[in-house]
Amino acid sequence: MCPQISLLGLIHLPYDPGLHEGWAVREHLLREWNPADASWIHCGFTAPQHISSSHVIYAGTEWAELNRTVDGQLIATVPVAAPCHDPIYNAAECSKIRELVTSWKDVAAGIQFAQKKNIRLVIKNTGHDYLGKSTGKGGLGLWTHNLRSTEVINNYTSTYYKGAALKVGAGTLSVEAQQAAQPAGLHVVGGSCPSVGIAGGYSQAAGHSVLSSQYGLGADQVLEWEVVMANGERVVATPVRNTDLYWALSGGGPGTYGAVISMTIRAHKDGAVGGALLAFGPDGISRATYWKAIAAFQTQLPAIVDAGATAIYIITQAGFQIAPLTAPGKSDAEVKLMLTPFTKTLDQLNVTYSLNVSSESTFMGHFTKYFSPFPYGAYPTAQLLGGRLVPRSVVEQNNDALTSTFRDITENSAFYVAVTALGVGKPKNATPVSDNAVLPAWRNALLTVLVPSVWDFTVPRSVMEERESQLTNSIIPKLTALTPGSGTYMNEADFQLPTWKQDFYGKNYARLNSIKTKTPQTTSGNKSESSGMQEMNARSIGAGLVEVYLSRPNTTVIAGVRDPKHPTSQKLSSLPADSSSKVIVVKIDNKNESDPATAISTIQSQGITKLDLVIANAGICNDFAPLATVDPAVFKEHVVVNGFAPLFLFQAVLPLMLKAEGAKFVGIGSPMGSIGGMDMRPFPMTAYGTSKAIFHWIVRKVHFEHPELTSLVVDPG
């Protein structure tokens, strides 16, 4: 008998962030599919991003081969820095630790290995990532930290920019970029934390700076991206070459479209930079006066920013501090004059304050004064963190409500408020090199507000988890209500933010998603915050199942894909196969009700008379909103794709399944669709959970209406 297996819709199952650390098709259910042989689940092809505690997926010889390919740079993930910490601290071993990637060829080798073995792949630069996109449990990490080259280009010439530039390797730190530019009489836009990797998630996600009111965001400076794509090809993206890739990389999110190995940015003429520190506390004044003084400072921010300055300020119950104000081109006297309207108010309120002003001859001098020690800087790590962009209009028209919200946060929680006031809509001395994917809300923002709380290691973890929930469910919603239609800087956001799509990307999401689907793809460890991750992972699990079944003799695999002309879909026809087996690729778009019936007509015209196994595997998961705020249109989209489409698929394949002996209808489900288990999974995800519950019901109902068929739902991990 020649088995005919349908994988209709298989290629588009999304990776489900927040539920699964990775895909792990359960062995006991797979044995039901083919009792004679379940050993194939260990080969790795069917478990993209598989994380296993009981099975070795890849033999040591395969990892060893990759290690030889990259000249011994592979690091096993017993934490690489373990010798640098107790209880196994070893000074000699600690000094020997080296990073993985030393050239673009290492990047290509790592990508190709992950592609071939279908494992999770992540890109890590310096690890400044509150969302965890640079980590991937059970996967392969491309650590670009060793790509630290810098090159000053005195006369970069192109149709879109002429002038000084700096080319930096992917691992170059912000402080290293400034140190490279300063001897040439230049400075660049970089992170205020000196250890941030300037070419990594910083510029790729927007990148704000104390120089942003002068020149814009980090992404606005980019002239060229040098990138290794998922197919191992090295390309250069500029405003006139590989333009979609350039646009997406410049603010559209890190670790998504390719592995950046270098970046070339504008460099700006160096000169004097003014600075200031100002502090006061609530001692000796009423709480009302303390907060009135803070509100008064915020009324001055539009004028300060319009003068080309940037102000970082911190608000706690114990005190207020400007730390620091950065004013390029200003003397210490000019800085003092800039702050005079505020200090006069403090005097009128009888607020005792300290003020220290400065003017350094170079930006590096200013950076050293206020942001050292290098390379680590003074900012705390191990923080819980959330954030929100506050439009200029809110500060100008609703400052009392904003100040009241800050007061509520600091007085009624363990969080404090850290703010950067800047203007990137119309920077004083530069416009963006080209149109880019920076979240549009940045252009109207006056403040990027952070709400941090340093992790307390002395209390039970449950206490800190409760604090996380307060941030997600109470604090950030208050800022959001105050700033409707704005967004959040994705590098400084709550990792549980349910409205990530709108808040990180805004109207750019659709174009970013389209670009993602057009670029060469591989497995990825990135969470949903990076546009289009679902489809990329879908193609991985789909290709894996197709490849496994094609390896079996006398098997016809029918693969349903949304777009048969997509390069990833076309690759299915070239997968290794037994000489007696073949694949037929058909179009099934889950938003098109008639596609399943059309697909069946197509395969019947090619001689397919029965179906032994149908795997209903397509789906979407791109919204995490709770019941109270879920968008009806988004809800409907999930129900159509995850609920209606499997019904139409079943109706189309049923006649051919009834012609087979012991045919099976298998649905790839999700615990989020479990009504009985809802209390164990307190995630919002209204649209996804409801639609998967519909799907589960349909698959279960098959069992009762058609006892001659076997039907079951499989949880992929």
XYZ file of C-alpha atoms in Angstrom:
717
model
C 0.000 0.000 0.000
C 1.249 3.473 -0.881
C 0.416 5.857 1.995
C -0.689 9.330 0.989
C -0.139 11.882 3.731
C -1.691 15.325 3.706
C 0.101 18.120 5.509
C -2.384 20.706 4.306
C -1.722 24.084 5.869
C 1.290 22.777 7.722
C 3.746 25.452 6.700
C 2.165 28.279 8.641
C 1.837 27.125 12.238
C 3.119 29.968 14.414
C 5.616 29.596 17.187
C 3.626 30.392 20.285
C 5.585 32.860 22.444
C 4.774 32.918 26.109
C 3.649 29.294 26.114
C 6.401 27.208 24.653
C 10.120 27.441 25.174
C 10.330 25.445 21.959
C 8.542 22.832 19.906
C 8.568 19.272 21.174
C 6.100 16.927 19.487
C 5.215 14.360 22.110
C 6.618 10.933 21.466
C 3.703 8.905 22.772
C 1.282 10.652 20.420
C 3.638 10.307 17.494
C 3.826 6.585 18.158
C 0.074 6.484 17.603
C 0.661 7.888 14.132
C 3.075 5.127 13.186
C 3.553 2.440 15.833
C 6.300 0.860 13.782
C 8.658 3.802 13.964
C 8.857 6.776 16.296
C 12.635 7.010 16.294
C 12.556 9.880 13.807
C 11.549 12.377 16.459
C 15.118 12.211 17.729
C 16.667 13.311 14.458
C 15.780 16.920 15.126
C 13.926 17.623 11.911
C 10.496 17.601 13.493
C 11.343 19.640 16.534
C 12.413 23.111 15.572
C 13.673 24.960 18.644
C 13.340 21.664 20.486
C 14.346 21.698 24.128
C 14.537 18.240 25.570
C 15.312 16.981 29.047
C 15.200 13.319 28.150
C 16.468 12.966 24.598
C 19.733 13.843 22.905
C 18.676 15.437 19.653
C 22.051 16.106 18.067
C 25.025 13.878 18.408
C 28.258 15.312 19.756
C 29.930 14.635 16.438
C 27.615 17.124 14.716
C 28.438 19.890 17.176
C 32.090 18.975 16.866
C 31.877 19.391 13.101
C 30.421 22.885 13.551
C 33.191 23.676 16.031
C 35.795 22.711 13.428
C 34.047 24.851 10.825
C 34.337 27.944 13.023
C 37.913 27.205 14.106
C 37.087 26.072 17.612
C 34.952 29.093 18.539
C 31.871 27.106 19.623
C 31.020 27.481 23.307
C 28.966 24.836 25.129
C 26.318 26.397 27.335
C 27.403 25.430 30.692
C 27.224 29.173 31.293
C 30.237 30.463 29.426
C 31.169 32.794 32.252
C 30.833 30.122 34.956
C 34.597 30.167 35.768
C 34.213 33.878 36.515
C 31.691 33.256 39.304
C 31.264 31.304 42.492
C 31.122 28.455 43.286
C 33.661 27.482 40.587
C 35.568 30.758 40.215
C 38.914 30.267 38.516
C 40.875 33.396 37.586
C 43.021 31.659 34.984
C 40.070 30.013 33.258
C 38.057 33.221 33.433
C 40.766 35.074 31.541
C 40.678 32.499 28.749
C 37.005 32.930 27.912
C 36.536 34.052 24.323
C 33.476 34.755 22.241
C 32.048 32.664 19.422
C 32.013 34.846 16.313
C 35.296 36.236 14.950
C 34.329 36.752 11.296
C 31.308 36.876 9.021
C 32.162 33.346 7.898
C 31.571 32.123 11.455
C 28.152 33.764 11.337
C 27.359 32.059 8.029
C 28.535 28.682 9.351
C 26.400 29.009 12.456
C 23.317 29.999 10.473
C 23.771 27.159 8.009
C 24.213 24.666 10.854
C 21.016 25.876 12.528
C 19.237 25.735 9.184
C 20.379 22.215 8.436
C 19.702 20.852 11.929
C 16.543 22.916 12.450
C 17.488 24.294 15.837
C 16.815 27.560 17.554
C 19.191 30.340 16.580
C 19.710 33.626 18.411
C 22.050 36.571 17.937
C 23.728 38.039 20.985
C 25.864 41.152 21.002
C 26.399 42.591 24.492
C 23.256 41.132 26.071
C 21.565 44.466 26.834
C 18.112 43.013 26.248
C 15.334 43.252 28.814
C 13.037 41.219 26.551
C 15.413 38.249 26.301
C 15.609 38.161 22.507
C 19.347 37.536 22.672
C 18.918 34.324 24.665
C 17.564 31.015 23.434
C 17.352 28.020 25.711
C 18.518 24.867 23.986
C 19.713 26.669 20.870
C 22.769 28.021 19.115
C 23.822 31.600 19.849
C 25.851 33.760 17.497
C 27.879 35.895 19.890
C 29.077 38.870 17.857
C 30.869 40.533 20.769
C 34.308 39.938 19.218
C 33.543 41.888 16.044
C 35.011 45.083 17.514
C 36.631 46.841 14.561
C 36.293 50.604 14.023
C 37.198 52.712 10.997
C 36.887 56.464 10.587
C 35.840 57.445 7.060
C 36.677 61.119 6.586
C 34.791 61.587 3.326
C 31.953 59.133 2.894
C 30.374 59.914 -0.458
C 26.981 58.751 -1.707
C 23.796 60.124 -3.182
C 22.222 60.221 0.278
C 25.121 61.538 2.407
C 28.483 63.227 2.044
C 30.698 63.723 5.063
C 32.467 62.006 7.935
C 31.395 58.513 8.953
C 32.372 55.701 11.291
C 32.230 52.007 10.449
C 31.906 49.726 13.454
C 31.848 45.960 13.874
C 28.731 44.413 15.360
C 30.310 44.024 18.797
C 31.645 47.572 19.138
C 30.578 49.180 22.407
C 29.156 52.676 22.568
C 32.207 53.926 24.445
C 34.543 52.295 21.918
C 32.785 54.071 19.074
C 33.229 57.406 20.822
C 36.875 56.626 21.581
C 37.475 55.829 17.903
C 35.766 59.002 16.682
C 37.248 61.482 19.170
C 40.872 61.581 17.851
C 39.470 62.509 14.418
C 37.562 65.444 15.935
C 34.238 63.625 15.738
C 31.538 62.110 17.894
C 28.645 59.774 17.107
C 25.161 59.031 18.383
C 25.453 56.167 20.862
C 23.939 54.792 24.029
C 24.329 56.591 27.338
C 25.256 53.240 28.864
C 28.850 52.841 27.602
C 28.682 49.040 27.301
C 25.758 49.004 24.861
C 26.602 47.438 21.485
C 26.000 50.339 19.140
C 25.406 48.228 15.996
C 23.228 45.633 17.693
C 19.795 46.006 19.209
C 20.566 49.640 20.014
C 20.475 51.074 16.478
C 18.307 48.269 15.105
C 15.504 49.139 17.534
C 15.843 52.983 17.303
C 18.509 53.851 19.882
C 18.098 57.066 21.889
C 21.089 59.108 23.015
C 22.033 62.201 24.985
C 22.865 63.591 21.522
C 19.445 62.769 20.065
C 18.032 66.286 20.355
C 20.882 67.359 18.080
C 21.036 64.524 15.570
C 18.110 62.117 16.077
C 18.074 58.447 16.996
C 20.756 55.832 16.398
C 18.752 54.333 13.539
C 18.602 57.778 11.900
C 22.403 57.791 11.505
C 22.836 54.541 9.579
C 24.440 54.718 6.134
C 25.097 51.006 5.614
C 24.312 47.676 7.186
C 26.543 44.679 6.443
C 24.435 41.592 7.031
C 24.666 37.812 6.789
C 21.318 36.469 5.661
C 19.741 33.160 6.615
C 21.038 31.562 3.411
C 24.623 32.457 4.390
C 24.908 35.286 1.864
C 26.671 38.482 2.940
C 24.899 41.614 1.691
C 25.105 45.377 2.163
C 21.907 47.352 2.707
C 21.719 51.114 2.135
C 19.002 53.643 1.259
C 19.581 52.799 -2.431
C 20.593 49.122 -2.276
C 18.588 46.318 -0.664
C 16.311 49.124 0.423
C 13.659 47.060 2.219
C 16.322 45.392 4.339
C 17.904 48.776 5.128
C 14.525 50.201 6.114
C 13.628 47.251 8.354
C 16.997 47.046 10.108
C 16.934 50.772 10.845
C 14.520 50.695 13.758
C 12.412 47.624 12.961
C 13.855 45.403 15.672
C 16.998 43.324 16.243
C 17.757 39.706 15.431
C 14.951 39.442 12.904
C 16.003 40.090 9.320
C 19.606 38.897 9.336
C 22.785 38.878 11.410
C 24.416 42.315 11.310
C 28.205 42.118 11.236
C 28.990 45.808 10.736
C 27.316 49.185 10.521
C 28.422 52.502 9.026
C 26.973 55.660 10.581
C 27.264 59.414 10.273
C 29.898 61.062 12.448
C 29.483 64.636 13.625
C 31.966 67.400 14.277
C 33.097 67.392 17.887
C 33.139 70.426 20.135
C 32.221 71.781 23.531
C 29.441 70.057 25.431
C 27.743 71.599 28.419
C 26.419 69.550 31.294
C 24.624 69.836 34.592
C 23.600 67.915 37.686
C 20.746 69.216 39.814
C 19.204 67.539 42.833
C 16.691 68.221 45.587
C 14.670 66.177 48.040
C 11.435 66.379 50.013
C 13.110 67.217 53.333
C 11.954 70.499 54.780
C 9.056 70.920 52.361
C 5.636 69.381 51.977
C 5.006 66.504 49.609
C 2.785 68.811 47.589
C 5.642 71.293 47.173
C 8.055 68.514 46.224
C 5.796 67.397 43.406
C 4.985 70.955 42.380
C 8.721 71.482 41.858
C 8.939 68.361 39.680
C 5.967 69.529 37.627
C 7.666 72.893 37.169
C 10.766 71.232 35.741
C 8.677 69.335 33.219
C 7.104 72.555 31.945
C 10.619 73.694 30.978
C 11.459 70.586 28.973
C 10.094 71.695 25.561
C 12.368 74.754 25.601
C 15.375 72.731 26.810
C 14.917 70.138 24.077
C 14.313 72.777 21.402
C 17.700 74.248 22.318
C 19.294 70.922 21.324
C 19.771 69.597 24.852
C 18.770 66.240 26.328
C 17.894 65.749 29.998
C 17.939 62.525 31.971
C 16.101 62.817 35.265
C 15.152 60.401 38.031
C 12.217 60.618 40.433
C 11.943 58.604 43.644
C 10.213 59.124 46.970
C 13.574 60.175 48.375
C 14.525 62.772 45.795
C 14.689 64.261 42.315
C 17.837 64.447 40.230
C 18.810 65.683 36.769
C 21.568 63.209 35.958
C 22.710 64.760 33.687
C 21.632 67.464 31.294
C 23.634 67.305 28.041
C 23.844 70.466 25.945
C 26.152 70.269 22.901
C 27.743 73.577 21.945
C 26.934 75.234 25.283
C 29.261 76.795 27.842
C 28.722 76.294 31.548
C 27.234 79.801 31.730
C 24.794 78.978 28.940
C 23.779 75.766 30.681
C 23.120 77.666 33.902
C 21.052 80.190 31.960
C 19.077 77.348 30.359
C 18.111 76.121 33.830
C 17.424 79.560 35.310
C 13.622 79.511 34.818
C 13.503 76.281 36.812
C 15.919 77.343 39.550
C 13.929 80.555 40.026
C 10.839 78.431 40.630
C 12.745 76.333 43.152
C 13.777 79.495 44.961
C 10.167 80.718 45.008
C 9.064 77.373 46.465
C 11.837 77.488 49.100
C 13.256 74.236 47.790
C 16.893 73.645 48.709
C 18.805 72.238 45.758
C 22.336 71.576 44.537
C 23.441 72.564 41.039
C 26.711 71.806 39.310
C 27.317 72.875 35.721
C 30.181 72.071 33.387
C 31.439 72.462 29.846
C 33.916 70.000 28.407
C 35.885 70.661 25.230
C 34.821 67.345 23.653
C 31.873 65.009 23.883
C 34.203 62.290 25.158
C 35.141 64.556 28.025
C 31.470 65.045 28.880
C 30.764 61.327 28.466
C 33.623 60.445 30.800
C 32.515 62.964 33.418
C 28.929 61.764 33.634
C 28.757 58.182 32.368
C 31.935 56.432 33.533
C 33.424 54.133 34.787
C 34.083 52.490 31.441
C 33.133 50.159 29.973
C 30.344 49.265 32.385
C 28.889 52.629 33.346
C 26.892 53.437 36.455
C 23.425 52.084 35.638
C 22.107 49.192 37.753
C 21.466 45.795 36.206
C 18.967 43.072 37.174
C 15.982 45.377 36.900
C 12.321 44.846 36.323
C 11.456 47.396 33.696
C 8.589 48.901 31.783
C 8.357 52.010 29.656
C 6.254 54.399 27.611
C 6.817 57.227 25.135
C 5.078 60.416 26.251
C 4.082 62.841 23.467
C 5.074 66.488 23.721
C 1.392 67.418 23.732
C 0.839 65.552 27.015
C 3.613 67.482 28.758
C 2.383 70.789 27.370
C -1.341 70.250 27.928
C -1.697 67.650 30.683
C 1.402 67.996 32.840
C -0.531 67.849 36.115
C -1.954 64.424 35.246
C 1.471 63.211 34.145
C 3.070 64.402 37.380
C 0.253 62.824 39.393
C 0.859 59.495 37.639
C 4.577 59.667 38.432
C 3.694 60.375 42.050
C 1.307 57.449 42.206
C 3.980 55.103 40.828
C 6.723 56.154 43.225
C 4.552 56.382 46.344
C 2.473 53.242 45.872
C 4.925 50.710 44.503
C 8.545 49.581 44.685
C 9.214 51.237 41.316
C 10.779 54.591 40.543
C 10.644 56.771 37.421
C 13.597 57.461 35.112
C 12.996 59.800 32.181
C 14.929 60.966 29.142
C 13.647 64.216 27.633
C 14.629 64.588 23.976
C 13.374 65.669 20.602
C 13.843 63.366 17.617
C 10.984 64.586 15.440
C 12.937 67.637 14.316
C 16.494 67.335 15.679
C 18.376 70.624 15.842
C 21.239 69.730 13.467
C 20.300 66.692 11.363
C 17.469 64.754 9.814
C 17.409 60.957 9.311
C 19.737 59.667 6.593
C 16.674 58.095 4.971
C 13.176 56.915 5.737
C 13.331 54.073 8.244
C 11.263 51.706 10.388
C 11.536 53.662 13.639
C 8.245 53.566 15.562
C 6.378 56.700 14.383
C 5.460 57.609 17.976
C 9.110 58.554 18.541
C 8.693 61.584 16.277
C 6.042 63.127 18.535
C 7.594 62.096 21.843
C 9.165 64.487 24.310
C 9.830 61.859 26.971
C 10.781 58.224 27.037
C 9.711 57.116 30.504
C 11.181 54.092 32.248
C 9.649 52.478 35.317
C 12.392 50.334 36.890
C 12.696 48.330 40.081
C 15.961 46.655 40.998
C 15.533 42.923 41.538
C 15.613 42.043 45.236
C 17.460 38.754 45.686
C 16.721 38.666 49.441
C 12.980 38.037 49.086
C 11.163 34.983 47.705
C 10.873 34.891 43.941
C 7.098 35.011 44.275
C 7.380 38.530 45.688
C 9.223 39.714 42.609
C 6.746 37.941 40.340
C 3.936 39.834 42.064
C 5.901 43.014 41.416
C 6.171 42.058 37.728
C 2.409 41.586 37.594
C 1.842 44.989 39.187
C 4.013 46.557 36.507
C 2.147 44.830 33.677
C -1.393 45.053 34.987
C -1.428 48.332 36.888
C 1.502 50.680 36.347
C 2.029 50.536 32.574
C -1.738 50.730 31.864
C -1.838 54.045 33.780
C 0.861 55.495 31.530
C -0.863 54.063 28.475
C -4.191 55.641 29.421
C -2.423 58.984 29.689
C -0.781 58.609 26.255
C -3.324 57.040 23.859
C -1.928 56.276 20.425
C 1.712 56.522 21.520
C 4.057 53.567 21.959
C 7.022 52.053 23.764
C 10.736 51.834 23.060
C 11.140 48.101 22.512
C 14.581 48.025 24.147
C 13.183 49.403 27.398
C 9.849 47.662 27.725
C 7.949 45.296 29.964
C 8.594 41.808 28.603
C 4.979 40.893 29.387
C 3.511 43.833 27.466
C 0.345 42.438 25.834
C 0.047 45.220 23.253
C 3.605 44.789 21.917
C 2.665 44.831 18.240
C 1.093 48.282 18.271
C 3.396 49.699 20.941
C 6.693 48.583 19.343
C 5.859 48.978 15.646
C 2.671 50.976 15.164
C 1.688 51.334 11.525
C 5.046 49.875 10.429
C 4.114 46.351 11.515
C 2.441 45.293 8.274
C 5.377 46.368 6.106
C 7.911 44.822 8.479
C 5.985 41.568 8.451
C 5.907 41.621 4.660
C 9.670 42.216 4.478
C 10.251 39.402 6.946
C 8.355 36.928 4.805
C 10.385 37.925 1.742
C 13.827 37.512 3.306
C 15.689 34.180 3.530
C 14.724 32.550 6.805
C 15.914 30.064 9.367
C 14.894 28.944 12.834
C 15.027 31.648 15.462
C 14.822 32.009 19.195
C 13.293 35.465 19.015
C 10.071 36.167 20.782
C 7.013 37.666 19.167
C 8.405 41.191 19.564
C 10.308 40.826 16.391
C 8.023 41.276 13.488
C 7.036 38.014 11.526
C 8.620 35.425 13.821
C 5.531 33.215 13.665
C 5.762 32.439 9.980
C 9.496 31.869 10.104
C 9.120 29.236 12.784
C 6.121 27.785 11.011
C 8.170 27.049 7.962
C 10.705 25.282 10.137
C 8.295 22.785 11.708
C 6.527 22.308 8.392
C 9.686 21.626 6.437
C 10.788 19.213 9.156
C 7.649 17.092 8.960
C 7.679 17.122 5.182
C 11.306 15.998 5.160
C 10.673 13.182 7.627
C 7.754 11.736 5.711
C 9.531 12.080 2.383
C 12.343 9.956 3.745
C 9.932 7.029 4.044
C 9.318 4.780 1.038
C 6.162 4.857 -1.089
C 4.867 8.070 0.451
C 3.192 11.034 -1.200
C 3.243 14.170 0.926
C 0.798 16.960 0.105
C 2.037 20.232 1.599
C -0.447 23.076 1.829
C 1.164 26.512 1.814
C -0.193 30.019 1.724
C 1.992 31.067 -1.207
C 3.413 28.293 -3.422
C 5.654 30.864 -5.162
C 7.428 31.867 -1.954
C 11.093 30.698 -1.981
C 10.570 28.703 1.213
C 7.597 26.878 -0.308
C 9.521 26.132 -3.484
C 12.324 24.577 -1.457
C 9.942 21.828 -0.349
C 10.156 20.262 -3.802
C 13.926 19.926 -3.484
C 13.990 18.278 -0.054
C 15.741 14.890 0.181
C 13.287 12.074 -0.494
C 13.161 8.328 -0.874
C 13.239 7.375 -4.540
C 9.678 6.091 -4.299
C 8.262 9.175 -2.533
C 7.282 12.662 -3.673
C 5.797 15.971 -2.501
C 2.893 17.888 -4.039
C 2.680 21.565 -3.041
C -0.787 23.131 -3.108
C -2.151 26.529 -2.118
C -4.188 26.760 1.067
C -4.616 30.202 2.574
C -6.579 29.837 5.784
C -8.356 33.117 5.115
C -9.757 31.757 1.859
C -12.738 29.469 2.455
C -12.545 27.827 -0.966
C -8.839 26.960 -0.964
C -9.116 23.497 0.693
C -11.702 22.276 -1.839
C -9.619 23.649 -4.708
C -6.545 21.885 -3.328
C -8.392 18.569 -3.193
C -9.454 18.955 -6.817
C -5.832 19.671 -7.727
C -4.435 16.546 -6.057
C -7.226 14.371 -7.452
C -6.260 15.530 -10.924
C -2.773 14.229 -10.135
C -4.003 10.769 -9.248
C -4.504 11.034 -5.463
C -7.481 8.860 -4.522
C -7.248 8.674 -0.725
C -5.614 10.310 2.287
C -4.226 8.257 5.164
C -3.182 11.106 7.431
C -4.174 14.772 7.580
C -2.313 17.164 9.890
C -4.200 20.419 10.479
C -1.317 22.584 11.508
C -1.817 26.158 10.297
C -2.619 28.988 12.647
C -1.809 32.457 13.859
C -0.983 33.961 17.232
C -0.268 37.667 16.958
C -2.266 39.290 19.753
C -2.143 38.971 23.537
C -4.924 41.320 24.617
C -7.338 40.363 27.440
C -11.114 40.221 27.089
C -11.592 43.848 28.037
C -9.400 45.301 25.309
C -9.158 42.749 22.510
C -9.746 44.292 19.091
C -12.868 42.720 17.523
C -11.172 42.638 14.112
C -8.161 40.809 15.544
C -10.465 38.419 17.391
C -12.353 37.652 14.190
C -9.103 37.080 12.271
C -7.953 34.477 14.816
C -11.319 32.712 14.771
C -11.312 32.604 10.958
C -7.754 31.259 10.663
C -7.636 28.986 13.723
C -11.301 27.958 13.966
C -13.155 28.214 10.653
C -10.281 27.131 8.409
C -9.763 23.702 10.051
C -13.487 23.050 9.575
C -13.276 23.868 5.873
C -10.162 21.703 5.637
C -11.897 18.736 7.275
C -14.934 19.056 5.035
C -12.705 19.080 1.958
C -10.502 16.104 2.920
C -13.212 13.887 4.444
C -14.234 12.064 1.225
C -10.643 11.029 0.517
C -10.027 10.041 4.146
C -13.078 7.748 4.100
C -11.523 5.903 1.169
C -8.459 5.020 3.266
C -8.326 2.337 5.931
C -7.814 3.730 9.452
C -7.216 7.324 8.356
C -6.141 9.857 10.994
C -7.053 13.538 11.414
C -4.515 15.251 13.686
C -4.812 18.810 14.961
C -1.834 20.731 16.299
C -3.410 22.426 19.273
C -2.375 24.532 22.245
C -2.883 24.489 26.020
C -4.268 28.006 25.629
C -7.352 26.455 24.067
C -8.080 24.360 27.162
C -11.129 25.530 29.081
C -10.534 23.173 31.998
C -6.882 24.191 32.240
C -7.459 27.931 31.986
C -6.560 28.548 35.631
C -3.103 27.067 35.081
C -2.310 29.412 32.198
C -3.245 32.954 33.275
C -2.224 34.585 30.017
C -4.586 37.140 28.386
C -4.494 35.916 24.743
C -8.262 36.122 24.257
C -8.259 35.835 20.475
C -5.806 32.951 20.297
C -7.200 30.947 23.219
C -10.794 31.198 22.018
C -9.925 30.242 18.452
C -7.889 27.213 19.554
C -10.745 26.064 21.788
C -12.957 26.072 18.687
C -10.314 24.071 16.858
C -10.012 21.517 19.683
C -13.791 21.070 19.705
C -13.847 20.382 15.959
C -11.110 17.744 16.173
C -12.808 16.112 19.159
C -16.157 16.110 17.375
C -14.633 14.197 14.443
C -14.109 11.268 16.816
C -17.833 11.029 17.620
C -19.260 11.711 14.189
C -16.784 9.507 12.312
C -15.692 6.584 14.527
C -14.053 4.991 11.486
C -11.438 7.766 11.675
C -8.861 8.411 14.375
C -8.759 12.030 15.518
C -6.593 13.639 18.162
C -5.118 16.967 19.204
C -1.361 17.186 19.716
C 0.255 19.775 21.978
C 3.515 20.638 20.186
C 5.451 21.326 23.380
